[in-house]
PDB file of C-alpha atoms in Angstrom:
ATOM      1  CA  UNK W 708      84.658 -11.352-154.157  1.00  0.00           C
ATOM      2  CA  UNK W 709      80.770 -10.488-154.036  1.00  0.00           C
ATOM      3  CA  UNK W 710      80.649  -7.749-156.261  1.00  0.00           C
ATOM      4  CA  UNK W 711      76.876  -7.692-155.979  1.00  0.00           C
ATOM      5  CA  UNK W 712      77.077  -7.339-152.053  1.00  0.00           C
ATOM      6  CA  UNK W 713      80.010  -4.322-152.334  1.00  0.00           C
ATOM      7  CA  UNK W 714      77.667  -2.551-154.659  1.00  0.00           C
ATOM      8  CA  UNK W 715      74.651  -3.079-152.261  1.00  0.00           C
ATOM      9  CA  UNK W 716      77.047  -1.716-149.392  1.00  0.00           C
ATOM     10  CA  UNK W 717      78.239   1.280-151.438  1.00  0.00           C
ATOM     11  CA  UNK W 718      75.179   2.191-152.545  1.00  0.00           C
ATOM     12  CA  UNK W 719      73.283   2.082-149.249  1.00  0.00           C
ATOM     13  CA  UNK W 720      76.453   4.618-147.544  1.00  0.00           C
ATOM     14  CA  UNK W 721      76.003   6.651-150.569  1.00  0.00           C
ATOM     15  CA  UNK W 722      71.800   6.650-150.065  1.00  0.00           C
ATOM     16  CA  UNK W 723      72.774   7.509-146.087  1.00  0.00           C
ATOM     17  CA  UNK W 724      74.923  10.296-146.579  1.00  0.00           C
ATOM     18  CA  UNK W 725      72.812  11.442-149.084  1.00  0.00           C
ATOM     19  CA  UNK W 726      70.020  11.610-146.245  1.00  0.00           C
ATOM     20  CA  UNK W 727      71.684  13.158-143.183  1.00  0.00           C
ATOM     21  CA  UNK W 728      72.938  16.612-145.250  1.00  0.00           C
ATOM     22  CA  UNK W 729      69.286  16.235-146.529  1.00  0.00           C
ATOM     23  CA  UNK W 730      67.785  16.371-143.057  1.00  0.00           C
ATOM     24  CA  UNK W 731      70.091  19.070-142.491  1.00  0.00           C
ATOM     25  CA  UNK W 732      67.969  21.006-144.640  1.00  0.00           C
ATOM     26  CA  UNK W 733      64.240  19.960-143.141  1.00  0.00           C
ATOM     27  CA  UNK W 734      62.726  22.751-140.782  1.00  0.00           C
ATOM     28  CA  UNK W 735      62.577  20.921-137.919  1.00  0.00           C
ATOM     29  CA  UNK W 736      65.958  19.574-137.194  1.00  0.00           C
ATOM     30  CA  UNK W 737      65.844  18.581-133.682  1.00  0.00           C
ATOM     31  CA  UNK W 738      63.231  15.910-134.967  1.00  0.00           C
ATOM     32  CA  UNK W 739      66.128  14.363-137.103  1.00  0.00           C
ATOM     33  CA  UNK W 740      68.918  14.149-134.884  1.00  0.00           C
ATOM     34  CA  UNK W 741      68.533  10.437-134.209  1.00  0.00           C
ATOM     35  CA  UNK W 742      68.329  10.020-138.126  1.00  0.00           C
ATOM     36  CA  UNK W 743      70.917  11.891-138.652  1.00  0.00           C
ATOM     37  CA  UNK W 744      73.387  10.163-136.133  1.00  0.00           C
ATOM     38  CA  UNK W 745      72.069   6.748-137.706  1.00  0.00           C
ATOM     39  CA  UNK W 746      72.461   7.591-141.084  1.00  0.00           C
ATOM     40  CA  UNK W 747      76.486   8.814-140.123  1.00  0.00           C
ATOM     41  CA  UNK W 748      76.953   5.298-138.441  1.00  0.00           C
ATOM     42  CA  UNK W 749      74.912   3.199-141.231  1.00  0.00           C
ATOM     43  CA  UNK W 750      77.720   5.024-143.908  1.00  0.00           C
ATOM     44  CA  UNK W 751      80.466   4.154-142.305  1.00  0.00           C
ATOM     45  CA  UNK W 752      80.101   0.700-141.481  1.00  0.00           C
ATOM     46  CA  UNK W 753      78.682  -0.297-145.173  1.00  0.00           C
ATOM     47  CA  UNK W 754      81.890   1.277-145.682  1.00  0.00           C
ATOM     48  CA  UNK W 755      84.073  -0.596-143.307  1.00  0.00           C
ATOM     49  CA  UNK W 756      82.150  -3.878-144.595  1.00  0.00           C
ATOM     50  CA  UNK W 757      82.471  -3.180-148.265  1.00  0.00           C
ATOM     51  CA  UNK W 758      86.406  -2.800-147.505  1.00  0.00           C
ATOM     52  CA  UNK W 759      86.492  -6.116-145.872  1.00  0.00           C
ATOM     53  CA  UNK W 760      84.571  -7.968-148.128  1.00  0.00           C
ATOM     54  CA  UNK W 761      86.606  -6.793-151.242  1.00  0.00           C
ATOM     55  CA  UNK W 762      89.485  -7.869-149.430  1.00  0.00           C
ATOM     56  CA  UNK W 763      87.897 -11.493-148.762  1.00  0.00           C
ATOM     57  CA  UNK W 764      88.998 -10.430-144.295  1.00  0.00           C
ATOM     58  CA  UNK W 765      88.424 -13.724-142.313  1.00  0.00           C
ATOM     59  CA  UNK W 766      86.231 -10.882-140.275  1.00  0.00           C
ATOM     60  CA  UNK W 767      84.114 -10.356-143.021  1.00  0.00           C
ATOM     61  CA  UNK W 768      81.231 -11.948-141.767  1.00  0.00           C
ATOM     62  CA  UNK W 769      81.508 -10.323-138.291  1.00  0.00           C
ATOM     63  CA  UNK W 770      81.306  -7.133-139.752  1.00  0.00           C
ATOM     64  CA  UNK W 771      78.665  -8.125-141.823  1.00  0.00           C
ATOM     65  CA  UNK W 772      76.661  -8.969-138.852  1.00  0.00           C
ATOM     66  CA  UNK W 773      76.775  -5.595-137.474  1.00  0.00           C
ATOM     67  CA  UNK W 774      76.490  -3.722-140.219  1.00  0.00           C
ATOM     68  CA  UNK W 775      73.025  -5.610-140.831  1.00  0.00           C
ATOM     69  CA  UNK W 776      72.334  -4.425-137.351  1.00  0.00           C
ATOM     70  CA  UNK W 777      73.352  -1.473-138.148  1.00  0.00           C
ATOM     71  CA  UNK W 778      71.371  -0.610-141.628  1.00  0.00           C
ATOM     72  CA  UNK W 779      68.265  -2.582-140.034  1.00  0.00           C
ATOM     73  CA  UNK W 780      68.385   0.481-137.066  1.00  0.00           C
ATOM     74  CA  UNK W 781      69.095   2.999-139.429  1.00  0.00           C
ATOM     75  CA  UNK W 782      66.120   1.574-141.572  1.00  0.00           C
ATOM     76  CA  UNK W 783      63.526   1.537-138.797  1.00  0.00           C
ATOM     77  CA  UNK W 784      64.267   5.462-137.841  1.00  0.00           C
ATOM     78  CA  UNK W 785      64.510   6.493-141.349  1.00  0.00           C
ATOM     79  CA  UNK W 786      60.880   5.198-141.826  1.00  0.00           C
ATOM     80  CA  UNK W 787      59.663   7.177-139.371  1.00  0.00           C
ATOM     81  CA  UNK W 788      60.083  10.092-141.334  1.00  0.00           C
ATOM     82  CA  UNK W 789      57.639  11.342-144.524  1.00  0.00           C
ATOM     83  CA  UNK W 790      60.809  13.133-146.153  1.00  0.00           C
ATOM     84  CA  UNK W 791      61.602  11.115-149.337  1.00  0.00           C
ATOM     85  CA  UNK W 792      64.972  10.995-148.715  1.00  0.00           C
ATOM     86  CA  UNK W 793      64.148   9.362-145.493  1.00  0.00           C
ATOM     87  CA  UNK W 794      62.248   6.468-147.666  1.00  0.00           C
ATOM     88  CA  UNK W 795      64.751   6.216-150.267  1.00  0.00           C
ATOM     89  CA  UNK W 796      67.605   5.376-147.590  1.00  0.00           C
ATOM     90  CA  UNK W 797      64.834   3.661-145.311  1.00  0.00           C
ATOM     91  CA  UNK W 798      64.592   0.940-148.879  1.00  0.00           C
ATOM     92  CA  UNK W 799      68.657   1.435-149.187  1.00  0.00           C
ATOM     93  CA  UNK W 800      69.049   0.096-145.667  1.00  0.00           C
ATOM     94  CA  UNK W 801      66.506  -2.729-145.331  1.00  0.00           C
ATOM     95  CA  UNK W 802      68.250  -3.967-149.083  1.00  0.00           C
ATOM     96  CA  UNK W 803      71.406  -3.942-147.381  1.00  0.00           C
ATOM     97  CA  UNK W 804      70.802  -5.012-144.242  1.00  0.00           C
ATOM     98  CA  UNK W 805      69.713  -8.663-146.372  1.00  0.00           C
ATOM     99  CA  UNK W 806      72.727  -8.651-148.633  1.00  0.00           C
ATOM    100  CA  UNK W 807      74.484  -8.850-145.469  1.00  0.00           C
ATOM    101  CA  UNK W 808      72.606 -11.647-143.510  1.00  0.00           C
ATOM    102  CA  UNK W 809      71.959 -13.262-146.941  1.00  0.00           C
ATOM    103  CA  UNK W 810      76.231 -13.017-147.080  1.00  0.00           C
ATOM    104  CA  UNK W 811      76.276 -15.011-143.556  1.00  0.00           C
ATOM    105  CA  UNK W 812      74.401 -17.544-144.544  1.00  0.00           C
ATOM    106  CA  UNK W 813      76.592 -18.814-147.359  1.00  0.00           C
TER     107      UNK W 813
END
């Protein structure tokens, strides 16, 4: 079991969910939908992935290769945005999203 990648994974859902009630809160909402959306996706996969990696799933790694996809998107969008929650989940999701490929490659 990686215990290093399942903390990577739960800490990244925890950084995402942290920043979509956050943009819930920033004036302009309509300007955070796709954010939002993102960071509900990025969550749940990291913790769909964390689940199969604990459990050592021969579909670990496929998982793992969406869920980089996954944080890597969620990333991208989150950077767009000068809300510091945006940039603490933007750094939450690029770390993950190399746990995971760096998982792949072993």
């Amino acid at each position: 079991m990686n215990k290093d990648l399942i903390r990577t994974l739960a800490e990244c859902a925890a950084a995402c969910n942290h920043c979509s009630v956050a943009c819930l809160q920033e004036e302009d909402i309509k300007m955070m939908v796709a954010c939002i959306r993102l960071d509900m996706d990025c969550a749940k996969i990291c913790l769909a992935a964390q689940d199969y990696v604990a459990r050592d799933s021969r579909y670990a790694r496929e998982i793992l290769q969406q869920c980089a996809k996954i944080c890597r998107d969620c990333g991208e969008e989150c950077d767009k945005h000068k809300a510091e929650h945006c940039k603490i989940c933007a750094e939450a999701c690029f770390r993950c999203a190399e746990a995971c490929e760096q998982y792949q490659r072993v």
